[in-house]
Short mmCIF file of C-alpha atoms (C1' of nucleotides) in Angstrom, two decimals:
data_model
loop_
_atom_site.label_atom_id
_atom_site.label_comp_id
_atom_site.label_asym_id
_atom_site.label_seq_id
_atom_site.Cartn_x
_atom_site.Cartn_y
_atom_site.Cartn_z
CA UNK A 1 113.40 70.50 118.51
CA UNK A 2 112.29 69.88 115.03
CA UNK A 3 114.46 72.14 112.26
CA UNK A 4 111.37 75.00 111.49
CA UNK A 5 110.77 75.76 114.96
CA UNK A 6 115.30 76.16 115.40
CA UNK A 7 114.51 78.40 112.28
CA UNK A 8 112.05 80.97 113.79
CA UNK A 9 113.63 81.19 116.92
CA UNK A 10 117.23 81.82 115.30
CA UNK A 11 115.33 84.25 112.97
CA UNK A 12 113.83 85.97 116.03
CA UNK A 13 117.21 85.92 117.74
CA UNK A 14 118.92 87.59 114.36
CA UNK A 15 115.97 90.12 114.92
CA UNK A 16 117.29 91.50 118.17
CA UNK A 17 120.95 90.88 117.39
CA UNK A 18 121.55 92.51 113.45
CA UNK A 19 118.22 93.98 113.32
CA UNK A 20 116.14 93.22 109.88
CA UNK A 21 117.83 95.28 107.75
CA UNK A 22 120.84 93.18 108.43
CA UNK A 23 119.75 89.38 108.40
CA UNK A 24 120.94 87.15 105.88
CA UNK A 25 119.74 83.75 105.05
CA UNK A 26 122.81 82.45 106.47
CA UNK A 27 122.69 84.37 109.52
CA UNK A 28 119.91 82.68 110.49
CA UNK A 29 120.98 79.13 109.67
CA UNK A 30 123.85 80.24 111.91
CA UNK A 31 122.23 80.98 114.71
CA UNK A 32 119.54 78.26 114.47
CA UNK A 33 121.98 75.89 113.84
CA UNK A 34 119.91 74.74 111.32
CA UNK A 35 120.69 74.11 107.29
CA UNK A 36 120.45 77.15 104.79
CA UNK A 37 118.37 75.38 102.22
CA UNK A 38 115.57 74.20 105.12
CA UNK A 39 114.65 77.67 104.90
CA UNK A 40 113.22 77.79 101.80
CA UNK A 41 111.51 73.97 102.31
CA UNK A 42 109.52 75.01 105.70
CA UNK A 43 109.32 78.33 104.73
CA UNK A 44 109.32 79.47 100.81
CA UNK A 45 111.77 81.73 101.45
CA UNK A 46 113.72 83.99 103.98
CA UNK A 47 111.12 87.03 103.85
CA UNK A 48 108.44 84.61 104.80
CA UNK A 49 110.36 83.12 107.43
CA UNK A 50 111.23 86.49 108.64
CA UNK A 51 107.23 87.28 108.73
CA UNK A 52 106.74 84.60 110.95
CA UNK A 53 109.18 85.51 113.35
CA UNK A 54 108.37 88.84 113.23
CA UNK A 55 105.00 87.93 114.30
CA UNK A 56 105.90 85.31 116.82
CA UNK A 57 108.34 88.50 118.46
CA UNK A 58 105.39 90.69 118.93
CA UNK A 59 103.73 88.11 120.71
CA UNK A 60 106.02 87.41 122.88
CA UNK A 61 106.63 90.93 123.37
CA UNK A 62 103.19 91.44 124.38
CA UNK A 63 103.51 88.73 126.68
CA UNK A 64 106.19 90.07 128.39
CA UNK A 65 105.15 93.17 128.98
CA UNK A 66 101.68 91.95 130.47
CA UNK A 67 103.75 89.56 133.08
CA UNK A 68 105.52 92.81 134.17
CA UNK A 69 102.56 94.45 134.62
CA UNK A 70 100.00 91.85 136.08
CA UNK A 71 102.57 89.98 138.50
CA UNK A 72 103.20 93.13 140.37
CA UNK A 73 101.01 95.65 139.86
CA UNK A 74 103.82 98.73 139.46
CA UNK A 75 103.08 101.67 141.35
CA UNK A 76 103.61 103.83 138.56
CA UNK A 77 103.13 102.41 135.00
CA UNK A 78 105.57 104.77 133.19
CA UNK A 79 107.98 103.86 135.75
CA UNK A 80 107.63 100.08 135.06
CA UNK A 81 107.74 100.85 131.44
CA UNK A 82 111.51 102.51 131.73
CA UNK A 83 112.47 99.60 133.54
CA UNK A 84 111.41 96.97 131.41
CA UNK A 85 113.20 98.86 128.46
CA UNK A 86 116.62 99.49 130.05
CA UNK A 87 116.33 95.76 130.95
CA UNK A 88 114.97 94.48 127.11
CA UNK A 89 116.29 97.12 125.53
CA UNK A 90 117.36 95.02 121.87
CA UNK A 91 113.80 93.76 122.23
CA UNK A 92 112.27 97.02 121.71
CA UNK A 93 114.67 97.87 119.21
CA UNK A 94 113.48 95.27 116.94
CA UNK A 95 110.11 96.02 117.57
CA UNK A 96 110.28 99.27 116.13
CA UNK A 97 112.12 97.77 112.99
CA UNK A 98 108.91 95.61 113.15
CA UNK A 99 106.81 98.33 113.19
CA UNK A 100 107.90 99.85 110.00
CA UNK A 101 108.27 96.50 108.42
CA UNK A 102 104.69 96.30 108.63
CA UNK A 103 103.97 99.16 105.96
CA UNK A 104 104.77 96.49 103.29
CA UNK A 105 103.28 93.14 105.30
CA UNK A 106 99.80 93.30 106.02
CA UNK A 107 100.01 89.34 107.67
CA UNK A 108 102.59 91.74 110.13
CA UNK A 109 100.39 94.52 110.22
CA UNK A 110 97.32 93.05 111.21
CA UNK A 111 99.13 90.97 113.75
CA UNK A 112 100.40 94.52 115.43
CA UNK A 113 96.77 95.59 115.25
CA UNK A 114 95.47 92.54 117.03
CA UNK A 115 98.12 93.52 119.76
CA UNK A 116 97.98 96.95 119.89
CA UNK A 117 94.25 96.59 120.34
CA UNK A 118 94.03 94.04 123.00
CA UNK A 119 96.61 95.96 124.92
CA UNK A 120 94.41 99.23 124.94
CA UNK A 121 92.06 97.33 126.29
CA UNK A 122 94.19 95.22 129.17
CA UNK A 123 95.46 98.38 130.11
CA UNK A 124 92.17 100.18 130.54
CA UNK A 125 91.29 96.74 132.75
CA UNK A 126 94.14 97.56 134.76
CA UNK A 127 94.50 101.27 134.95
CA UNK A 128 90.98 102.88 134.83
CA UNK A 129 89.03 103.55 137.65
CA UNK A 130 85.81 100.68 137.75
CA UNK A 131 83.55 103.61 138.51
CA UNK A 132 84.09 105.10 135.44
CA UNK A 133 81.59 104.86 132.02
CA UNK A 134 82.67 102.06 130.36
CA UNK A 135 83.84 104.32 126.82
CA UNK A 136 86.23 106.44 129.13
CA UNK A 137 87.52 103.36 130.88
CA UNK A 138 88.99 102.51 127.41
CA UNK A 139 89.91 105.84 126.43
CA UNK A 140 91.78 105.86 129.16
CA UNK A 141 93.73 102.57 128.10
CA UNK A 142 94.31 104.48 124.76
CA UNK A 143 95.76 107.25 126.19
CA UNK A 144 98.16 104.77 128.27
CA UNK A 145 99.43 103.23 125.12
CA UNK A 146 99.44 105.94 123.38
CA UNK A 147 101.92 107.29 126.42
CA UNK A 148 103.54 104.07 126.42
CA UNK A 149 104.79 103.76 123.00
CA UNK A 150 105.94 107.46 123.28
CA UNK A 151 107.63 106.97 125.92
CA UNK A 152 109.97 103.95 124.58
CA UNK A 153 110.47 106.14 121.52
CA UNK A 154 111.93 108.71 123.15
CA UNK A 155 114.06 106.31 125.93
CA UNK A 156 115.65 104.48 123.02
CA UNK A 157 116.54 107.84 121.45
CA UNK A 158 117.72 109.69 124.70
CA UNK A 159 117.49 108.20 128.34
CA UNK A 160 118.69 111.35 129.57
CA UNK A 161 116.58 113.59 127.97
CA UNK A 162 113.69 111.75 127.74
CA UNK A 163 110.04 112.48 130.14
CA UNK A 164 111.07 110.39 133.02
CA UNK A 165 107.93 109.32 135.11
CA UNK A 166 108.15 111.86 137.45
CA UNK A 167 107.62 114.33 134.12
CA UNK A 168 104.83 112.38 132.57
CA UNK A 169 102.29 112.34 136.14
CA UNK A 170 103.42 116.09 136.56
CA UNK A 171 102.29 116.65 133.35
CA UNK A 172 98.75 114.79 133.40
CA UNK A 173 98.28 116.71 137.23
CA UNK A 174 99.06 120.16 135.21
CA UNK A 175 97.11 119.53 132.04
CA UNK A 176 93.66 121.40 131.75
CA UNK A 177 91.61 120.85 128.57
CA UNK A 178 90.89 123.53 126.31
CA UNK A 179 95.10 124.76 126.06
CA UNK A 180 95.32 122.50 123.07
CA UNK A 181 94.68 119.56 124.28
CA UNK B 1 122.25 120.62 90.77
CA UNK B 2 125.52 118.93 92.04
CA UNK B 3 126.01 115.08 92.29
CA UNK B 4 126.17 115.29 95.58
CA UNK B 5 123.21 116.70 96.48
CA UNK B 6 121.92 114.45 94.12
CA UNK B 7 122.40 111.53 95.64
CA UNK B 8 121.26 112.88 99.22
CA UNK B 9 117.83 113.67 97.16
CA UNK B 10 117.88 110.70 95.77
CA UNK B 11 118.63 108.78 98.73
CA UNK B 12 115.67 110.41 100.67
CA UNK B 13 113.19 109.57 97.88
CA UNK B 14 114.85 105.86 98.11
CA UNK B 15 114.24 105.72 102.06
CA UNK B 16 110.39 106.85 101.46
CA UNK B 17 109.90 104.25 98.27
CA UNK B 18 111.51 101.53 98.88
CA UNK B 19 112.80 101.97 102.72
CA UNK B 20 116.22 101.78 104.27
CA UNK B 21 116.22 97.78 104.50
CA UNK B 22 116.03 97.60 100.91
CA UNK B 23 117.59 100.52 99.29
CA UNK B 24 120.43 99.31 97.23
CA UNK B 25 123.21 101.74 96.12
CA UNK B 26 121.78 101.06 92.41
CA UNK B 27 118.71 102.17 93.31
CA UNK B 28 119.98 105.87 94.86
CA UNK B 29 121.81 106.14 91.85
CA UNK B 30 118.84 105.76 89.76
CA UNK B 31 116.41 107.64 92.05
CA UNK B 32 118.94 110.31 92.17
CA UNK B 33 119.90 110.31 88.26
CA UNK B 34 123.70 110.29 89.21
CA UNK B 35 126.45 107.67 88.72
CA UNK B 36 126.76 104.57 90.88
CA UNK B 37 130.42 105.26 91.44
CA UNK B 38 129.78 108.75 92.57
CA UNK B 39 128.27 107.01 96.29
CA UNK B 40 131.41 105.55 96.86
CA UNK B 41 133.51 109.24 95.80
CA UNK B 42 131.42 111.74 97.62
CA UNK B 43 130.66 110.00 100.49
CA UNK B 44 133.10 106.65 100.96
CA UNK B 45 129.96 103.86 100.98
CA UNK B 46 126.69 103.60 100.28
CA UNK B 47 125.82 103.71 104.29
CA UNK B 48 127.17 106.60 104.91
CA UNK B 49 125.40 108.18 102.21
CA UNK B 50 122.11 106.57 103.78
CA UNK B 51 123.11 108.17 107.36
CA UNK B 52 123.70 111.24 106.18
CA UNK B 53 120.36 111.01 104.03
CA UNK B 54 118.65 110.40 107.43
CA UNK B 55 119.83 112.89 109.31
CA UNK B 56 118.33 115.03 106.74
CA UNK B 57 114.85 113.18 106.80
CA UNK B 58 114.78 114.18 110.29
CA UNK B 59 115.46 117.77 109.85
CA UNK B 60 112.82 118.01 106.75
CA UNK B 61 110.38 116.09 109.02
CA UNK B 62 110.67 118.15 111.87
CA UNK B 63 110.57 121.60 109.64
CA UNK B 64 107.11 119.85 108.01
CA UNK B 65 105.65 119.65 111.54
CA UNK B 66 107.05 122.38 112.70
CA UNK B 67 104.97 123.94 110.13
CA UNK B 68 101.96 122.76 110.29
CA UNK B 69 101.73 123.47 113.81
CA UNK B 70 103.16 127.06 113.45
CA UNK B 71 100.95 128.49 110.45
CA UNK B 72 97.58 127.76 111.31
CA UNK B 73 97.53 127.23 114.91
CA UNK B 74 95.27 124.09 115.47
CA UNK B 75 92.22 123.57 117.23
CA UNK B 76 93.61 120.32 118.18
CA UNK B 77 96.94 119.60 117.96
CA UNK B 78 95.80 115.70 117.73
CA UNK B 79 93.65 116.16 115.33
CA UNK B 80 96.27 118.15 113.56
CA UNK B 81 98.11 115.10 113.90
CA UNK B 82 96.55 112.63 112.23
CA UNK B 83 95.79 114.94 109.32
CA UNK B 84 99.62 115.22 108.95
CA UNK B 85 99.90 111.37 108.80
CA UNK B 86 97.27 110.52 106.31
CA UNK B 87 98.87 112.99 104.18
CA UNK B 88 102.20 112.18 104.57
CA UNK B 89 102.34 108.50 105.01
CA UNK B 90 105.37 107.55 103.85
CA UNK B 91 107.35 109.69 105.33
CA UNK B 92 106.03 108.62 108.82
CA UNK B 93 107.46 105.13 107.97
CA UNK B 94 110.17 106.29 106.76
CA UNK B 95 110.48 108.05 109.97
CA UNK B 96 109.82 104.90 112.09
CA UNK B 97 112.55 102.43 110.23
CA UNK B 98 115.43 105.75 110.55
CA UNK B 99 114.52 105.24 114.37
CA UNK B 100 115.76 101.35 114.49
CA UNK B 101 118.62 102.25 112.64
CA UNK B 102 119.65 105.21 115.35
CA UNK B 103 120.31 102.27 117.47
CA UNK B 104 123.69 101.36 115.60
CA UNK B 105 124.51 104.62 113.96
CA UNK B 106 125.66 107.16 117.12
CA UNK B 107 125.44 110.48 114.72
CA UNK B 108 121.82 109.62 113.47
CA UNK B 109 120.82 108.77 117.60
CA UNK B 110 122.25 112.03 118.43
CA UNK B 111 120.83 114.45 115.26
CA UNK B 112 116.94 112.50 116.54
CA UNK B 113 117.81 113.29 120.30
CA UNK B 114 118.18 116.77 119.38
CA UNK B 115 115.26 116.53 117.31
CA UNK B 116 113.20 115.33 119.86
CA UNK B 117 114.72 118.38 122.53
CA UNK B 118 113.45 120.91 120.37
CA UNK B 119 109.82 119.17 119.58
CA UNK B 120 109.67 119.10 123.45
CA UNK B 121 110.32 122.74 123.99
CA UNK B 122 108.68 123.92 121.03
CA UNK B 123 106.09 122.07 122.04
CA UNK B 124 105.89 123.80 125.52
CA UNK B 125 105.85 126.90 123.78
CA UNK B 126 102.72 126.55 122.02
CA UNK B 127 100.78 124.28 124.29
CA UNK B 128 101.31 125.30 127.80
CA UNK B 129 99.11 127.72 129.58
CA UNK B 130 102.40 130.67 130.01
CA UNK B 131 100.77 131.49 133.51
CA UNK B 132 102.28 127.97 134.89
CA UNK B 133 105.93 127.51 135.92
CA UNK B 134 108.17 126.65 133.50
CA UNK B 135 109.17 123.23 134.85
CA UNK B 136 105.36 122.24 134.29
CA UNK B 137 105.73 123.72 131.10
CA UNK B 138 108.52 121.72 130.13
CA UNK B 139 106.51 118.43 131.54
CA UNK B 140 103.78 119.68 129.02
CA UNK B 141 105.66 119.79 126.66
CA UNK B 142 107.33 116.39 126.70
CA UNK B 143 103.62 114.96 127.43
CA UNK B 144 102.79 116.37 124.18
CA UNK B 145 105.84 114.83 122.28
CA UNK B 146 105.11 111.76 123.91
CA UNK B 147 101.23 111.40 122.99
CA UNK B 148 102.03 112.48 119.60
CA UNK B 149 104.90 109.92 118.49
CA UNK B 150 102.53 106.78 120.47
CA UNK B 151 99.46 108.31 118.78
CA UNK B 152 101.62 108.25 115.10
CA UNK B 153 102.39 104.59 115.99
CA UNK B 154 98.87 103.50 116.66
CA UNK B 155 97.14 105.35 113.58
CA UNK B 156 100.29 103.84 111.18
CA UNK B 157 99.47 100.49 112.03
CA UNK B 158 95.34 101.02 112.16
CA UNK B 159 93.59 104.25 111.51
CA UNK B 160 90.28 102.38 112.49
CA UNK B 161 91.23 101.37 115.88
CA UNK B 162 93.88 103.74 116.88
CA UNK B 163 92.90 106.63 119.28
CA UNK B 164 90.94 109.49 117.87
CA UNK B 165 91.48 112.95 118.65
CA UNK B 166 88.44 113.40 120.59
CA UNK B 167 89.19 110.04 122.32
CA UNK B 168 92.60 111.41 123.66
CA UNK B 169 91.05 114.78 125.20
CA UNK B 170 88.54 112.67 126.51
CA UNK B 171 90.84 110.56 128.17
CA UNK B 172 92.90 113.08 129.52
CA UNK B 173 90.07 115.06 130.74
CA UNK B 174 88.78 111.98 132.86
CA UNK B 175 92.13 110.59 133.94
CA UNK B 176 93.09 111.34 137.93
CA UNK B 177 96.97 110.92 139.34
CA UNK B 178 96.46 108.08 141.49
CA UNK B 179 94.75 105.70 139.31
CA UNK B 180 98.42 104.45 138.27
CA UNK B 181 98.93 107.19 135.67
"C1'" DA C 1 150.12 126.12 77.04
"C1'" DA C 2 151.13 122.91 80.41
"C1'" DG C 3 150.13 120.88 84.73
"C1'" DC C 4 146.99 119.85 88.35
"C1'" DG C 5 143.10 118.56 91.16
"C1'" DT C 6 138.16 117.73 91.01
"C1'" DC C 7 134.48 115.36 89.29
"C1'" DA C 8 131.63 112.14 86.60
"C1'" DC C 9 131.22 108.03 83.93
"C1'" DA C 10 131.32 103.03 82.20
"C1'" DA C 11 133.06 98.86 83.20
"C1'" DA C 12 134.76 95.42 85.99
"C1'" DC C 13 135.44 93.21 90.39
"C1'" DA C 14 135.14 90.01 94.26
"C1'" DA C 15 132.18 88.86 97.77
"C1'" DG C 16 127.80 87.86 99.36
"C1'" DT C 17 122.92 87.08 98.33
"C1'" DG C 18 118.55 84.05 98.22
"C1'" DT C 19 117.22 80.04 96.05
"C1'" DT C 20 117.47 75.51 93.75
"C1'" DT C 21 119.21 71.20 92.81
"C1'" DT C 22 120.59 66.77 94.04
"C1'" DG C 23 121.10 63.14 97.20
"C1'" DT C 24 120.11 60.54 101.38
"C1'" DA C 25 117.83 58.79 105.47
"C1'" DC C 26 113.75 57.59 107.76
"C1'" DG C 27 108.81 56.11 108.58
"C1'" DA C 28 104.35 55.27 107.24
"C1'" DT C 29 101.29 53.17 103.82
"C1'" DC C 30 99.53 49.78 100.89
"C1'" DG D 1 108.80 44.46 101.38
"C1'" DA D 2 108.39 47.87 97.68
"C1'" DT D 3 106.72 52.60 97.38
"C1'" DC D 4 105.98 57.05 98.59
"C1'" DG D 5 106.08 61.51 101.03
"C1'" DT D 6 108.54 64.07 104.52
"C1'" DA D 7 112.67 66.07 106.46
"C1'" DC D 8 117.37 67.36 106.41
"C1'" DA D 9 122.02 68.24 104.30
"C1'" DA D 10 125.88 69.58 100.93
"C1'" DA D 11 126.79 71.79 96.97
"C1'" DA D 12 125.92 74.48 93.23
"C1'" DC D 13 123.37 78.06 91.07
"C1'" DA D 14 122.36 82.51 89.08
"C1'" DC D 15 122.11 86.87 90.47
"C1'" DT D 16 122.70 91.11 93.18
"C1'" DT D 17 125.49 93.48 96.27
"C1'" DG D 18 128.90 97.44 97.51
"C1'" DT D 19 133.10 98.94 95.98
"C1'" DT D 20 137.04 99.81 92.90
"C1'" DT D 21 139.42 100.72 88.66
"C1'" DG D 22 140.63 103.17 84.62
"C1'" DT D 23 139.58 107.03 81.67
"C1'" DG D 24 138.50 111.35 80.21
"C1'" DA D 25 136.48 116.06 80.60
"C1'" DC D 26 136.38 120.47 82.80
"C1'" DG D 27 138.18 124.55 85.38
"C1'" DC D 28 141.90 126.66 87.62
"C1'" DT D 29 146.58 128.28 88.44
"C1'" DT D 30 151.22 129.11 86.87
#
DNA sequence: AAGCGTCACAAACAAGTGTTTTGTACGATC
DNA sequence: GATCGTACAAAACACTTGTTTGTGACGCTT
């Protein structure tokens, strides 16, 4: 494996294991088993390489979660969701660091966008009922990311506490427009 | 004003500037117009300074919502939303990177769980029809927690794409238990 | 007035930081 | 076969980091 592709992955490793905050040049050299100056010769410099990872994660993040979903088609999507987080849970983690990285690295940001985007729309593939207009079919996979990214930030916070799936369908049955929402 | 307070000020304005990844104790002293040493006498190291600054974002943030949902009840508490995040960018991001670090810092994790109880039953409060029981209050209430923290997440990373308000209602207005949701 | 604890300050500290330099090995090119 | 550009490695670099030290001022009690 040639030295810059050791780099990303050991940054993308350092990502779920010290978080961003706490990744130092050598940490990644470390765990890439690479050489601290190859950084800045494949790279520029640690913040870009951290970029690229950063992008490279979400990908692979989005990846992930579409396997779980397409390869058996859960019974209950929120459901699936807690799963996959209680099994990936440092994953997620470092996505949200990712997230707010993204304020202040539009490369990043626009990469999330791309992602965020294409999963509203898988998920209104998936989810939505064929019969339906087209325009609420992908409102509908809006609302299902919207619930999914909720969801994780409230799991990662408080398992216990947090809307388990039960909560969440209860809640859509119960719902009536016009009491706020 | 004391040093101490100071500093937690400071801090604060540091985590909203410059973020919690690269806020250096030189910078909270300058932010916060107090002396470098003082981090290290009132509080024992610059991190727990920045945990303690945190846990006071969190309480601010969830006053300023509180808020804005309390004194002019909104037609749409979406739409409400999204106002509240154009205007107070920063402090959303600020928001986001404070939940990474809640992974590794047990007081912060617990101050946002408790956050995030309160949102949930507040929430209830205001939103759910008072004729329904209170368990499906409760689920209304987390619903509404949840769609509001994915929907923050979507608009931070692109206003253009993310969800609108009048796409969520629409959503949940057309959305059936069954179809996976 | 003397003693004491609290607090703030400037300066210094050692450790860690990202980056650069220097050197070497290896192929491809002419 | 000499030359050149690429790729990796060890060491050094200059700088920033969080923390500590030493000093003095202020308020309080005795």
């Amino acid at each position: 494996m040639k030295e810059r592709d050791k780099l990303i992955e050991g940054a993308k490793r350092c990502l779920q294991e010290r978080g961003y905050a706490h990744t130092t040049a050598r940490d990644i050299a470390r765990a890439s088993g690479a050489n601290l100056a190859s950084i800045g010769y494949h790279f520029g410099s640690k913040d870009a390489l951290l970029v690229e990872a950063m992008i490279e994660a979400t990908a692979d993040w989005a990846d992930k979660l579409r396997q779980a979903l397409v390869e058996d088609v859960p019974e209950s999507v929120w459901q699936r969701a807690i799963e996959l987080l209680d099994l990936h849970r440092p994953v997620f983690v470092a996505g949200i660091e990712v997230f707010a990285q993204a304020e202040r690295r539009p490369q990043l940001r626009q990469a999330l966008a791309d992602a965020q985007e294409t999963a509203r729309l898988e998920l209104s593939h998936w989810l939505a009922e064929a019969a339906l207009p087209q325009a609420t079919r992908r409102a509908i996979g809006a609302l299902c990311l919207t619930l999914l990214t909720g969801l994780v930030l409230q799991h990662l916070i408080d398992p216990d506490r947090a809307p388990t799936a039960e909560t969440l369908t209860e809640a859509l049955r119960a719902v009536r427009v016009g009491a706020g929402g």
